[in-house]
JSON list of C-alpha atoms and ligand atoms in Angstrom, two decimals:
[
{"chain": "O", "resi": 742, "resn": "MET", "atom": "CA", "xyz": [-0.39, 4.14, -20.43]},
{"chain": "O", "resi": 743, "resn": "GLY", "atom": "CA", "xyz": [0.71, 4.71, -16.85]},
{"chain": "O", "resi": 744, "resn": "TRP", "atom": "CA", "xyz": [-0.73, 5.43, -13.46]},
{"chain": "O", "resi": 745, "resn": "ASN", "atom": "CA", "xyz": [-4.40, 6.39, -13.64]},
{"chain": "O", "resi": 746, "resn": "GLN", "atom": "CA", "xyz": [-5.25, 8.81, -10.86]},
{"chain": "O", "resi": 747, "resn": "GLU", "atom": "CA", "xyz": [-8.97, 8.83, -11.53]},
{"chain": "O", "resi": 748, "resn": "ARG", "atom": "CA", "xyz": [-9.26, 5.06, -11.44]},
{"chain": "O", "resi": 749, "resn": "PHE", "atom": "CA", "xyz": [-7.11, 4.92, -8.32]},
{"chain": "O", "resi": 750, "resn": "THR", "atom": "CA", "xyz": [-9.44, 7.28, -6.46]},
{"chain": "O", "resi": 751, "resn": "ARG", "atom": "CA", "xyz": [-12.50, 5.30, -7.49]},
{"chain": "O", "resi": 752, "resn": "ILE", "atom": "CA", "xyz": [-11.04, 1.87, -6.72]},
{"chain": "O", "resi": 753, "resn": "LEU", "atom": "CA", "xyz": [-9.60, 3.01, -3.39]},
{"chain": "O", "resi": 754, "resn": "ALA", "atom": "CA", "xyz": [-13.00, 4.32, -2.30]},
{"chain": "O", "resi": 755, "resn": "GLU", "atom": "CA", "xyz": [-14.59, 1.02, -3.31]},
{"chain": "O", "resi": 756, "resn": "VAL", "atom": "CA", "xyz": [-12.01, -1.04, -1.41]},
{"chain": "O", "resi": 757, "resn": "GLN", "atom": "CA", "xyz": [-12.36, 1.14, 1.67]},
{"chain": "O", "resi": 758, "resn": "THR", "atom": "CA", "xyz": [-16.14, 0.68, 1.64]},
{"chain": "O", "resi": 759, "resn": "TYR", "atom": "CA", "xyz": [-15.38, -2.96, 2.45]},
{"chain": "O", "resi": 760, "resn": "LYS", "atom": "CA", "xyz": [-12.72, -1.98, 5.01]},
{"chain": "O", "resi": 761, "resn": "ALA", "atom": "CA", "xyz": [-10.20, -3.86, 2.91]},
{"chain": "O", "resi": 762, "resn": "LYS", "atom": "CA", "xyz": [-6.64, -2.85, 1.96]},
{"chain": "O", "resi": 763, "resn": "LEU", "atom": "CA", "xyz": [-5.53, -1.93, -1.54]},
{"chain": "O", "resi": 764, "resn": "ILE", "atom": "CA", "xyz": [-2.21, -3.44, -2.61]},
{"chain": "O", "resi": 765, "resn": "ALA", "atom": "CA", "xyz": [-0.99, -1.66, -5.75]},
{"chain": "O", "resi": 766, "resn": "VAL", "atom": "CA", "xyz": [0.75, -4.34, -7.81]},
{"chain": "O", "resi": 767, "resn": "SER", "atom": "CA", "xyz": [3.72, -2.54, -9.31]},
{"chain": "O", "resi": 768, "resn": "LYS", "atom": "CA", "xyz": [5.61, -5.42, -10.93]},
{"chain": "O", "resi": 769, "resn": "LEU", "atom": "CA", "xyz": [7.13, -4.36, -14.27]},
{"chain": "O", "resi": 770, "resn": "GLN", "atom": "CA", "xyz": [5.98, -0.77, -13.68]},
{"chain": "O", "resi": 771, "resn": "SER", "atom": "CA", "xyz": [8.42, 2.14, -13.68]},
{"chain": "O", "resi": 772, "resn": "ILE", "atom": "CA", "xyz": [9.79, 3.96, -10.66]},
{"chain": "O", "resi": 773, "resn": "GLU", "atom": "CA", "xyz": [8.08, 7.06, -12.05]},
{"chain": "O", "resi": 774, "resn": "SER", "atom": "CA", "xyz": [4.63, 5.40, -12.05]},
{"chain": "O", "resi": 775, "resn": "ILE", "atom": "CA", "xyz": [5.12, 4.10, -8.51]},
{"chain": "O", "resi": 776, "resn": "GLY", "atom": "CA", "xyz": [6.13, 7.63, -7.57]},
{"chain": "O", "resi": 777, "resn": "PHE", "atom": "CA", "xyz": [2.78, 8.97, -8.80]},
{"chain": "O", "resi": 778, "resn": "ALA", "atom": "CA", "xyz": [0.96, 6.35, -6.75]},
{"chain": "O", "resi": 779, "resn": "TYR", "atom": "CA", "xyz": [3.04, 7.26, -3.71]},
{"chain": "O", "resi": 780, "resn": "GLU", "atom": "CA", "xyz": [2.25, 10.95, -4.18]},
{"chain": "O", "resi": 781, "resn": "SER", "atom": "CA", "xyz": [-1.43, 10.01, -4.14]},
{"chain": "O", "resi": 782, "resn": "GLY", "atom": "CA", "xyz": [-0.93, 8.49, -0.71]},
{"chain": "O", "resi": 783, "resn": "GLN", "atom": "CA", "xyz": [-0.59, 4.82, -1.68]},
{"chain": "O", "resi": 784, "resn": "ARG", "atom": "CA", "xyz": [1.87, 2.99, 0.61]},
{"chain": "O", "resi": 785, "resn": "ASP", "atom": "CA", "xyz": [1.26, -0.73, 0.00]},
{"chain": "O", "resi": 786, "resn": "PHE", "atom": "CA", "xyz": [2.85, -2.13, -3.15]},
{"chain": "O", "resi": 787, "resn": "GLY", "atom": "CA", "xyz": [3.07, -5.70, -4.44]},
{"chain": "O", "resi": 788, "resn": "GLU", "atom": "CA", "xyz": [5.99, -7.17, -6.37]},
{"chain": "O", "resi": 789, "resn": "ASN", "atom": "CA", "xyz": [6.55, -10.61, -7.92]},
{"chain": "O", "resi": 790, "resn": "TYR", "atom": "CA", "xyz": [10.27, -10.77, -8.63]},
{"chain": "O", "resi": 791, "resn": "VAL", "atom": "CA", "xyz": [13.03, -10.60, -6.01]},
{"chain": "O", "resi": 792, "resn": "GLN", "atom": "CA", "xyz": [15.62, -8.70, -8.09]},
{"chain": "O", "resi": 793, "resn": "GLU", "atom": "CA", "xyz": [13.07, -6.12, -9.15]},
{"chain": "O", "resi": 794, "resn": "LEU", "atom": "CA", "xyz": [11.80, -5.71, -5.60]},
{"chain": "O", "resi": 795, "resn": "LEU", "atom": "CA", "xyz": [15.33, -5.18, -4.24]},
{"chain": "O", "resi": 796, "resn": "SER", "atom": "CA", "xyz": [16.05, -2.57, -6.86]},
{"chain": "O", "resi": 797, "resn": "LYS", "atom": "CA", "xyz": [12.82, -0.67, -6.26]},
{"chain": "O", "resi": 798, "resn": "HIS", "atom": "CA", "xyz": [13.16, -0.92, -2.49]},
{"chain": "O", "resi": 799, "resn": "THR", "atom": "CA", "xyz": [16.50, 0.88, -2.61]},
{"chain": "O", "resi": 800, "resn": "GLN", "atom": "CA", "xyz": [15.24, 3.60, -4.97]},
{"chain": "O", "resi": 801, "resn": "LEU", "atom": "CA", "xyz": [11.92, 4.44, -3.32]},
{"chain": "O", "resi": 802, "resn": "PRO", "atom": "CA", "xyz": [10.89, 5.96, 0.05]},
{"chain": "O", "resi": 803, "resn": "THR", "atom": "CA", "xyz": [11.43, 3.83, 3.14]},
{"chain": "O", "resi": 804, "resn": "ASP", "atom": "CA", "xyz": [7.87, 4.14, 4.43]},
{"chain": "O", "resi": 805, "resn": "ILE", "atom": "CA", "xyz": [6.53, 1.92, 1.60]},
{"chain": "O", "resi": 806, "resn": "ASN", "atom": "CA", "xyz": [5.10, -1.42, 2.74]},
{"chain": "O", "resi": 807, "resn": "TRP", "atom": "CA", "xyz": [6.42, -4.00, 0.26]},
{"chain": "O", "resi": 808, "resn": "HIS", "atom": "CA", "xyz": [4.32, -7.11, -0.31]},
{"chain": "O", "resi": 809, "resn": "PHE", "atom": "CA", "xyz": [5.92, -10.08, -2.02]},
{"chain": "O", "resi": 810, "resn": "ILE", "atom": "CA", "xyz": [3.11, -11.67, -4.02]},
{"chain": "O", "resi": 811, "resn": "GLY", "atom": "CA", "xyz": [5.01, -13.88, -6.47]},
{"chain": "O", "resi": 812, "resn": "HIS", "atom": "CA", "xyz": [6.38, -17.39, -6.29]},
{"chain": "O", "resi": 813, "resn": "LEU", "atom": "CA", "xyz": [9.30, -17.24, -3.87]},
{"chain": "O", "resi": 814, "resn": "GLN", "atom": "CA", "xyz": [12.30, -19.55, -4.20]},
{"chain": "O", "resi": 815, "resn": "SER", "atom": "CA", "xyz": [13.89, -20.68, -0.94]},
{"chain": "O", "resi": 816, "resn": "ASN", "atom": "CA", "xyz": [17.35, -19.52, -1.97]},
{"chain": "O", "resi": 817, "resn": "LYS", "atom": "CA", "xyz": [16.10, -15.93, -2.41]},
{"chain": "O", "resi": 818, "resn": "VAL", "atom": "CA", "xyz": [14.30, -15.59, 0.93]},
{"chain": "O", "resi": 819, "resn": "LYS", "atom": "CA", "xyz": [17.33, -14.07, 2.65]},
{"chain": "O", "resi": 820, "resn": "TYR", "atom": "CA", "xyz": [17.32, -11.03, 0.35]},
{"chain": "O", "resi": 821, "resn": "ILE", "atom": "CA", "xyz": [13.81, -9.86, 1.21]},
{"chain": "O", "resi": 822, "resn": "VAL", "atom": "CA", "xyz": [13.37, -10.76, 4.90]},
{"chain": "O", "resi": 823, "resn": "PRO", "atom": "CA", "xyz": [15.12, -7.61, 6.18]},
{"chain": "O", "resi": 824, "resn": "PHE", "atom": "CA", "xyz": [12.35, -5.33, 4.92]},
{"chain": "O", "resi": 825, "resn": "VAL", "atom": "CA", "xyz": [9.37, -7.20, 3.43]},
{"chain": "O", "resi": 826, "resn": "SER", "atom": "CA", "xyz": [5.98, -6.38, 5.04]},
{"chain": "O", "resi": 827, "resn": "LEU", "atom": "CA", "xyz": [4.09, -9.51, 4.06]},
{"chain": "O", "resi": 828, "resn": "ILE", "atom": "CA", "xyz": [4.90, -12.57, 1.97]},
{"chain": "O", "resi": 829, "resn": "HIS", "atom": "CA", "xyz": [1.64, -13.64, 0.30]},
{"chain": "O", "resi": 830, "resn": "GLY", "atom": "CA", "xyz": [2.59, -16.74, -1.65]},
{"chain": "O", "resi": 831, "resn": "VAL", "atom": "CA", "xyz": [3.97, -19.27, 0.82]},
{"chain": "O", "resi": 832, "resn": "ASP", "atom": "CA", "xyz": [3.13, -22.63, -0.71]},
{"chain": "O", "resi": 833, "resn": "SER", "atom": "CA", "xyz": [5.33, -25.18, 1.07]},
{"chain": "O", "resi": 834, "resn": "GLU", "atom": "CA", "xyz": [6.54, -26.12, 4.52]},
{"chain": "O", "resi": 835, "resn": "LYS", "atom": "CA", "xyz": [10.12, -25.99, 3.29]},
{"chain": "O", "resi": 836, "resn": "LEU", "atom": "CA", "xyz": [9.68, -22.37, 2.22]},
{"chain": "O", "resi": 837, "resn": "LEU", "atom": "CA", "xyz": [7.98, -21.39, 5.48]},
{"chain": "O", "resi": 838, "resn": "ALA", "atom": "CA", "xyz": [10.78, -23.01, 7.50]},
{"chain": "O", "resi": 839, "resn": "GLU", "atom": "CA", "xyz": [13.40, -21.17, 5.42]},
{"chain": "O", "resi": 840, "resn": "ILE", "atom": "CA", "xyz": [11.63, -17.83, 6.00]},
{"chain": "O", "resi": 841, "resn": "SER", "atom": "CA", "xyz": [11.70, -18.52, 9.75]},
{"chain": "O", "resi": 842, "resn": "LYS", "atom": "CA", "xyz": [15.38, -19.50, 9.62]},
{"chain": "O", "resi": 843, "resn": "GLN", "atom": "CA", "xyz": [16.33, -16.30, 7.78]},
{"chain": "O", "resi": 844, "resn": "GLY", "atom": "CA", "xyz": [14.11, -14.21, 10.07]},
{"chain": "O", "resi": 845, "resn": "LYS", "atom": "CA", "xyz": [15.82, -15.71, 13.10]},
{"chain": "O", "resi": 846, "resn": "LYS", "atom": "CA", "xyz": [19.26, -14.69, 11.81]},
{"chain": "O", "resi": 847, "resn": "ILE", "atom": "CA", "xyz": [18.23, -11.04, 11.90]},
{"chain": "O", "resi": 848, "resn": "SER", "atom": "CA", "xyz": [15.77, -11.33, 14.84]},
{"chain": "O", "resi": 849, "resn": "ARG", "atom": "CA", "xyz": [12.84, -10.26, 12.68]},
{"chain": "O", "resi": 850, "resn": "THR", "atom": "CA", "xyz": [9.49, -12.07, 12.63]},
{"chain": "O", "resi": 851, "resn": "ILE", "atom": "CA", "xyz": [8.18, -12.24, 9.07]},
{"chain": "O", "resi": 852, "resn": "PRO", "atom": "CA", "xyz": [4.42, -11.97, 8.43]},
{"chain": "O", "resi": 853, "resn": "CYS", "atom": "CA", "xyz": [3.27, -14.61, 5.93]},
{"chain": "O", "resi": 854, "resn": "LEU", "atom": "CA", "xyz": [0.16, -15.83, 4.16]},
{"chain": "O", "resi": 855, "resn": "LEU", "atom": "CA", "xyz": [-0.27, -19.38, 2.93]},
{"chain": "O", "resi": 856, "resn": "GLN", "atom": "CA", "xyz": [-1.25, -19.65, -0.71]},
{"chain": "O", "resi": 857, "resn": "VAL", "atom": "CA", "xyz": [-4.12, -21.99, -1.45]},
{"chain": "O", "resi": 858, "resn": "HIS", "atom": "CA", "xyz": [-4.79, -23.42, -4.90]},
{"chain": "O", "resi": 859, "resn": "ILE", "atom": "CA", "xyz": [-8.44, -22.56, -5.56]},
{"chain": "O", "resi": 860, "resn": "ALA", "atom": "CA", "xyz": [-8.47, -22.22, -9.35]},
{"chain": "O", "resi": 861, "resn": "SER", "atom": "CA", "xyz": [-9.58, -25.03, -11.60]},
{"chain": "O", "resi": 862, "resn": "GLU", "atom": "CA", "xyz": [-6.50, -24.41, -13.75]},
{"chain": "O", "resi": 863, "resn": "GLU", "atom": "CA", "xyz": [-3.44, -26.56, -13.16]},
{"chain": "O", "resi": 864, "resn": "THR", "atom": "CA", "xyz": [-0.98, -23.75, -13.68]},
{"chain": "O", "resi": 865, "resn": "LYS", "atom": "CA", "xyz": [-1.31, -21.76, -10.48]},
{"chain": "O", "resi": 866, "resn": "PHE", "atom": "CA", "xyz": [0.77, -22.38, -7.40]},
{"chain": "O", "resi": 867, "resn": "GLY", "atom": "CA", "xyz": [-0.64, -23.15, -4.00]},
{"chain": "O", "resi": 868, "resn": "LEU", "atom": "CA", "xyz": [-1.49, -25.76, -1.39]},
{"chain": "O", "resi": 869, "resn": "ASP", "atom": "CA", "xyz": [-4.54, -27.96, -1.69]},
{"chain": "O", "resi": 870, "resn": "GLU", "atom": "CA", "xyz": [-6.84, -28.32, 1.30]},
{"chain": "O", "resi": 871, "resn": "THR", "atom": "CA", "xyz": [-5.08, -31.40, 2.67]},
{"chain": "O", "resi": 872, "resn": "GLU", "atom": "CA", "xyz": [-1.64, -29.86, 2.33]},
{"chain": "O", "resi": 873, "resn": "LEU", "atom": "CA", "xyz": [-2.87, -26.72, 4.07]},
{"chain": "O", "resi": 874, "resn": "ASP", "atom": "CA", "xyz": [-4.22, -28.78, 6.96]},
{"chain": "O", "resi": 875, "resn": "THR", "atom": "CA", "xyz": [-0.98, -30.73, 7.25]},
{"chain": "O", "resi": 876, "resn": "LEU", "atom": "CA", "xyz": [1.16, -27.59, 7.21]},
{"chain": "O", "resi": 877, "resn": "ILE", "atom": "CA", "xyz": [-0.88, -25.87, 9.90]},
{"chain": "O", "resi": 878, "resn": "GLN", "atom": "CA", "xyz": [-0.84, -29.05, 12.00]},
{"chain": "O", "resi": 879, "resn": "ASN", "atom": "CA", "xyz": [2.95, -29.31, 11.62]},
{"chain": "O", "resi": 880, "resn": "MET", "atom": "CA", "xyz": [3.32, -25.69, 12.70]},
{"chain": "O", "resi": 881, "resn": "LYS", "atom": "CA", "xyz": [1.46, -26.54, 15.91]},
{"chain": "O", "resi": 882, "resn": "GLU", "atom": "CA", "xyz": [3.54, -29.64, 16.52]},
{"chain": "O", "resi": 883, "resn": "HIS", "atom": "CA", "xyz": [6.92, -28.09, 15.73]},
{"chain": "O", "resi": 884, "resn": "PRO", "atom": "CA", "xyz": [6.61, -24.42, 16.72]},
{"chain": "O", "resi": 885, "resn": "GLU", "atom": "CA", "xyz": [10.40, -24.14, 17.07]},
{"chain": "O", "resi": 886, "resn": "ARG", "atom": "CA", "xyz": [10.79, -24.59, 13.30]},
{"chain": "O", "resi": 887, "resn": "PHE", "atom": "CA", "xyz": [8.51, -21.64, 12.59]},
{"chain": "O", "resi": 888, "resn": "SER", "atom": "CA", "xyz": [9.20, -19.31, 15.50]},
{"chain": "O", "resi": 889, "resn": "PHE", "atom": "CA", "xyz": [10.18, -16.36, 13.29]},
{"chain": "O", "resi": 890, "resn": "VAL", "atom": "CA", "xyz": [7.14, -16.38, 11.04]},
{"chain": "O", "resi": 891, "resn": "ALA", "atom": "CA", "xyz": [3.78, -14.86, 11.92]},
{"chain": "O", "resi": 892, "resn": "LEU", "atom": "CA", "xyz": [0.98, -16.66, 10.12]},
{"chain": "O", "resi": 893, "resn": "ARG", "atom": "CA", "xyz": [-1.42, -13.89, 9.15]},
{"chain": "O", "resi": 894, "resn": "GLY", "atom": "CA", "xyz": [-3.90, -15.65, 6.84]},
{"chain": "O", "resi": 895, "resn": "LEU", "atom": "CA", "xyz": [-4.47, -17.03, 3.36]},
{"chain": "O", "resi": 896, "resn": "MET", "atom": "CA", "xyz": [-3.99, -15.94, -0.25]},
{"chain": "O", "resi": 897, "resn": "GLY", "atom": "CA", "xyz": [-5.46, -17.29, -3.46]},
{"chain": "O", "resi": 898, "resn": "MET", "atom": "CA", "xyz": [-6.07, -16.63, -7.12]},
{"chain": "O", "resi": 899, "resn": "ALA", "atom": "CA", "xyz": [-9.30, -17.47, -8.89]},
{"chain": "O", "resi": 900, "resn": "SER", "atom": "CA", "xyz": [-9.47, -19.01, -12.35]},
{"chain": "O", "resi": 901, "resn": "PHE", "atom": "CA", "xyz": [-8.86, -16.71, -15.29]},
{"chain": "O", "resi": 902, "resn": "THR", "atom": "CA", "xyz": [-12.32, -17.04, -16.81]},
{"chain": "O", "resi": 903, "resn": "GLU", "atom": "CA", "xyz": [-15.43, -15.19, -17.93]},
{"chain": "O", "resi": 904, "resn": "ASP", "atom": "CA", "xyz": [-17.49, -17.55, -15.78]},
{"chain": "O", "resi": 905, "resn": "ASN", "atom": "CA", "xyz": [-18.41, -15.31, -12.85]},
{"chain": "O", "resi": 906, "resn": "ASN", "atom": "CA", "xyz": [-20.08, -18.12, -10.94]},
{"chain": "O", "resi": 907, "resn": "LEU", "atom": "CA", "xyz": [-16.88, -20.14, -11.04]},
{"chain": "O", "resi": 908, "resn": "ILE", "atom": "CA", "xyz": [-14.89, -17.16, -9.72]},
{"chain": "O", "resi": 909, "resn": "LEU", "atom": "CA", "xyz": [-17.41, -16.59, -6.95]},
{"chain": "O", "resi": 910, "resn": "SER", "atom": "CA", "xyz": [-17.39, -20.24, -5.92]},
{"chain": "O", "resi": 911, "resn": "GLU", "atom": "CA", "xyz": [-13.58, -20.26, -5.77]},
{"chain": "O", "resi": 912, "resn": "PHE", "atom": "CA", "xyz": [-13.53, -17.17, -3.55]},
{"chain": "O", "resi": 913, "resn": "LYS", "atom": "CA", "xyz": [-16.23, -18.71, -1.33]},
{"chain": "O", "resi": 914, "resn": "LYS", "atom": "CA", "xyz": [-14.08, -21.81, -0.99]},
{"chain": "O", "resi": 915, "resn": "LEU", "atom": "CA", "xyz": [-11.07, -19.76, 0.11]},
{"chain": "O", "resi": 916, "resn": "LYS", "atom": "CA", "xyz": [-13.19, -17.75, 2.52]},
{"chain": "O", "resi": 917, "resn": "SER", "atom": "CA", "xyz": [-14.51, -20.93, 4.15]},
{"chain": "O", "resi": 918, "resn": "LEU", "atom": "CA", "xyz": [-10.95, -22.24, 4.61]},
{"chain": "O", "resi": 919, "resn": "PHE", "atom": "CA", "xyz": [-9.99, -18.87, 6.09]},
{"chain": "O", "resi": 920, "resn": "GLU", "atom": "CA", "xyz": [-12.83, -19.13, 8.60]},
{"chain": "O", "resi": 921, "resn": "LYS", "atom": "CA", "xyz": [-11.82, -22.65, 9.50]},
{"chain": "O", "resi": 922, "resn": "TYR", "atom": "CA", "xyz": [-8.48, -21.35, 10.85]},
{"chain": "O", "resi": 923, "resn": "ALA", "atom": "CA", "xyz": [-9.76, -18.05, 12.23]},
{"chain": "O", "resi": 924, "resn": "GLY", "atom": "CA", "xyz": [-8.93, -19.24, 15.76]},
{"chain": "O", "resi": 925, "resn": "ILE", "atom": "CA", "xyz": [-5.20, -18.94, 15.15]},
{"chain": "O", "resi": 926, "resn": "PRO", "atom": "CA", "xyz": [-3.99, -15.74, 16.85]},
{"chain": "O", "resi": 927, "resn": "GLY", "atom": "CA", "xyz": [-3.28, -12.99, 14.31]},
{"chain": "O", "resi": 928, "resn": "PHE", "atom": "CA", "xyz": [-4.90, -14.94, 11.47]},
{"chain": "O", "resi": 929, "resn": "THR", "atom": "CA", "xyz": [-6.83, -11.97, 10.05]},
{"chain": "O", "resi": 930, "resn": "GLU", "atom": "CA", "xyz": [-5.91, -11.49, 6.39]},
{"chain": "O", "resi": 931, "resn": "LEU", "atom": "CA", "xyz": [-7.56, -12.92, 3.31]},
{"chain": "O", "resi": 932, "resn": "SER", "atom": "CA", "xyz": [-5.67, -11.79, 0.20]},
{"chain": "O", "resi": 933, "resn": "MET", "atom": "CA", "xyz": [-7.86, -12.34, -2.84]},
{"chain": "O", "resi": 934, "resn": "GLY", "atom": "CA", "xyz": [-8.93, -10.32, -5.85]},
{"chain": "O", "resi": 935, "resn": "MET", "atom": "CA", "xyz": [-7.06, -8.80, -8.82]},
{"chain": "O", "resi": 936, "resn": "SER", "atom": "CA", "xyz": [-8.00, -6.27, -11.52]},
{"chain": "O", "resi": 937, "resn": "ALA", "atom": "CA", "xyz": [-10.45, -8.59, -13.24]},
{"chain": "O", "resi": 938, "resn": "ASP", "atom": "CA", "xyz": [-12.21, -9.99, -10.18]},
{"chain": "O", "resi": 939, "resn": "TYR", "atom": "CA", "xyz": [-11.63, -7.73, -7.17]},
{"chain": "O", "resi": 940, "resn": "ARG", "atom": "CA", "xyz": [-15.32, -6.80, -6.84]},
{"chain": "O", "resi": 941, "resn": "PHE", "atom": "CA", "xyz": [-16.27, -10.44, -6.42]},
{"chain": "O", "resi": 942, "resn": "ALA", "atom": "CA", "xyz": [-13.44, -10.89, -3.93]},
{"chain": "O", "resi": 943, "resn": "LEU", "atom": "CA", "xyz": [-14.59, -7.93, -1.83]},
{"chain": "O", "resi": 944, "resn": "GLN", "atom": "CA", "xyz": [-18.14, -9.28, -1.83]},
{"chain": "O", "resi": 945, "resn": "GLU", "atom": "CA", "xyz": [-16.84, -12.60, -0.56]},
{"chain": "O", "resi": 946, "resn": "GLY", "atom": "CA", "xyz": [-14.85, -11.11, 2.30]},
{"chain": "O", "resi": 947, "resn": "SER", "atom": "CA", "xyz": [-11.40, -10.27, 0.98]},
{"chain": "O", "resi": 948, "resn": "THR", "atom": "CA", "xyz": [-9.32, -8.10, 3.33]},
{"chain": "O", "resi": 949, "resn": "MET", "atom": "CA", "xyz": [-6.64, -7.31, 0.72]},
{"chain": "O", "resi": 950, "resn": "VAL", "atom": "CA", "xyz": [-7.02, -6.89, -3.02]},
{"chain": "O", "resi": 951, "resn": "ARG", "atom": "CA", "xyz": [-3.94, -6.97, -5.25]},
{"chain": "O", "resi": 952, "resn": "ILE", "atom": "CA", "xyz": [-4.58, -4.68, -8.20]},
{"chain": "O", "resi": 953, "resn": "GLY", "atom": "CA", "xyz": [-2.05, -3.94, -10.91]},
{"chain": "O", "resi": 954, "resn": "SER", "atom": "CA", "xyz": [-3.12, -3.27, -14.49]},
{"chain": "O", "resi": 955, "resn": "MET", "atom": "CA", "xyz": [-6.33, -1.42, -13.54]},
{"chain": "O", "resi": 956, "resn": "LEU", "atom": "CA", "xyz": [-4.22, 1.16, -11.70]},
{"chain": "O", "resi": 957, "resn": "PHE", "atom": "CA", "xyz": [-1.03, 1.31, -13.73]},
{"chain": "O", "resi": 958, "resn": "GLY", "atom": "CA", "xyz": [-2.13, 0.17, -17.18]},
{"chain": "O", "resi": 959, "resn": "SER", "atom": "CA", "xyz": [-0.77, -2.87, -18.96]},
{"chain": "O", "resi": 960, "resn": "ARG", "atom": "CA", "xyz": [2.69, -4.10, -17.99]},
{"chain": "O", "resi": 961, "resn": "ALA", "atom": "CA", "xyz": [5.84, -3.70, -20.11]},
{"chain": "Q", "resi": 619, "resn": "PLP", "atom": "C1", "xyz": [0.26, -9.67, -11.21]},
{"chain": "Q", "resi": 619, "resn": "PLP", "atom": "C2", "xyz": [-0.48, -10.13, -10.04]},
{"chain": "Q", "resi": 619, "resn": "PLP", "atom": "C3", "xyz": [-1.59, -9.41, -9.55]},
{"chain": "Q", "resi": 619, "resn": "PLP", "atom": "C4", "xyz": [-2.15, -8.18, -10.24]},
{"chain": "Q", "resi": 619, "resn": "PLP", "atom": "O1", "xyz": [-2.74, -8.53, -11.46]},
{"chain": "Q", "resi": 619, "resn": "PLP", "atom": "P1", "xyz": [-3.61, -7.47, -12.30]},
{"chain": "Q", "resi": 619, "resn": "PLP", "atom": "O2", "xyz": [-4.46, -8.33, -13.15]},
{"chain": "Q", "resi": 619, "resn": "PLP", "atom": "O3", "xyz": [-2.66, -6.63, -13.05]},
{"chain": "Q", "resi": 619, "resn": "PLP", "atom": "O4", "xyz": [-4.41, -6.69, -11.32]},
{"chain": "Q", "resi": 619, "resn": "PLP", "atom": "C5", "xyz": [-2.19, -9.85, -8.40]},
{"chain": "Q", "resi": 619, "resn": "PLP", "atom": "N1", "xyz": [-1.77, -10.95, -7.74]},
{"chain": "Q", "resi": 619, "resn": "PLP", "atom": "C6", "xyz": [-0.72, -11.68, -8.19]},
{"chain": "Q", "resi": 619, "resn": "PLP", "atom": "C7", "xyz": [-0.31, -12.87, -7.42]},
{"chain": "Q", "resi": 619, "resn": "PLP", "atom": "C8", "xyz": [-0.05, -11.30, -9.35]},
{"chain": "Q", "resi": 619, "resn": "PLP", "atom": "O5", "xyz": [0.97, -12.04, -9.78]}
]
């Protein structure tokens, strides 16, 4: 199973109703499938792995906006800063400082989202509320350490569960944190919602949904 044109058209219309952006999550999908999506007009794609992103970036058209949505290791930042559109999963001060350092080397300001841990599961990455507060405070106090990152908002992943109320409450939590920092200039993006839960995320105010398997089919 590959790219599903009919589902794409339907999901895109739904996302646009909420004035949100559709990120097509293309990790582990073929160049051919991404090509079909591109032909349909899709320009924002999400990838989780640095090597795979670099390879796809060189093979595909230059007007694609590449979103890095995976867990990023500090030592790999330098490979993606020249072209990445938005890094969604920034979950430590060390990583944010490294992104700024690498951005500075090439005089490019890198748009970033901070990842917040909202799920009840232990496994997912992200800052807790206190760590988020501390990081944002430290950015204010030491702007010189972060001068080549543009903080654009927050990202989170809800629990993988059938319990819709739990998912909704986790998205509400993230939305309330997003509103708490809405005074920061340029802080406008709330990246939440995947194939299984994007409708809930849109209802709760997501500005970007990251949808993979619903568009492309299951991953290799
Ligand atoms: C893989 C992934 C997605 C897309 O997941 P689907 O369930 O295939 O829609 C979204 N966000 C992140 C962070 C991911 O790793």
